[in-house]
Amino acid sequence: MSNKIILVTGSSSGFGRLTAEALGRAGHTVYASMRDVAGRNASNAAELSAIGGSDIRPVELDVQSEPSVNAAVEKIIAEGGRIDVVVHNAGHMMFGPAEAFTPEQFAQQYDVNVLGTQRVNRAVLPHMRGRREGLLVWVSSSSSAGGTPPYLSPYFAAKAAMDSLAVLYARELSRWGIETTIVVPGAFTKGTNHFAHSGRPADEARLAEYEAGPYAGFGEQVQKAFAEIVPDDADPAPVAEMIAEVVDTPFGERPFRIHYDPTEDGANVGFAVLDRLRAEMLHRVGLGDLLKPRMVRPD
């Protein structure tokens, strides 16, 4: 196994932090990015830096800010000379009836979960393309192809968009020698802060109409039903271990999509069908080579 320089977005908690730790234990140099490293996340940054036997370097990066993203990537390139792997993990959840969220709130979800990945890609990919190698790991969601509960529409819509973006990026990068793996976690009510830190509708009046009508108490009903299908021992840590395994897999052998879903919501079946249909279309139009990364080196 060769040491890789890896950028993980959203590393202060949840999948991001677990992934940074797993990759650090595997012997890689990990830039664990997060917002407000010197302030709100100072303790998280200090804890990651102090993990023995690991080279984990917290770095300031706000995926909603292009200058912040560019500065972080420039810092990593200056220190290490390259970025081998990017783990697109940063995300945010909102919970409540779709109608009660303002358009601006939907846009904010899209900004974090979709445009954030675009900002990071535009900063990193010129370097990867110049070297004709690299790996993008996208942390998607089983909601994009599995069973989904209501009241999470801003998050689910943004995650579906991100997954579609990841698929198309894979096709547009394979001839550059850049690989893609999409990681599909299921629902977890423990070990992440998605529900604890989820946003709520800004239109309080519209929300009150739902609470006073036939959907009174529906939010609690959804969360209770959600919690009941998640096994008591469901642990998000294997998601991070799977990512570490993908990183250490040789070029050309990395899986395009992997799943870890203790709730078994059917996303593995749904994505198998979707990915096969997409692959068959590429073969049909003579672009089947885009399905596998090409081993190339700079001239």
C-alpha angles and dihedrals in degrees: 000000000000122000111257130198107231134186116205117188122212095022100156094091147347122021092351096056093042090050094049089051094047093049091046091053088050090061102257129133103248126195102202104200126201141145123269097012092173095046131023094012097039093111093048090050092049092050092051092047091051097056104122120238092016134101101216115158118190112218132188111248131151110190089205092062121069093198090051092049093047092048092051094049092047089051092051093047091048092052101038105019094232148024114232100179137022120196109201101207109131111118146142134212133216125196128201143066112323094231092058093060116088120234087249090059091051088050090051091054090050090047093056101038102035113014089043090064090048092054091050093046093051089053098044107032098070087062094046093046090050090056093039092229142080144114130241116198114192120197102214130169135250086229089079092070107005138068113304134195120222125253095055098080100127091053096041093047092051093046091050089052091049092050091051090049091051092053094051094043088055090059093046094049103041094087088053089058093250116138131212132207121180114204115205115198121185126220121307124184093184132049096030133071097223096114097031092054099032118135124241132219115283094209098080093175093055090046090052090055090058091046091050094046138055091309095059108146091003094131091060090044091054094047092048092049090046092052093049094060094048109087115242090239095048105139124187092205094091089063089063092045090052090053091051089051091051091051090053094047114105121257114279094021099075114115118246093220134013131183137209112176121150089183092058095216093171099256091128088061095042094049092045089060095042095047092047092051091050092048093049091052091053090050090048093056095042098257099111091125088074090071093072129046116250119232104233136153131203115270 
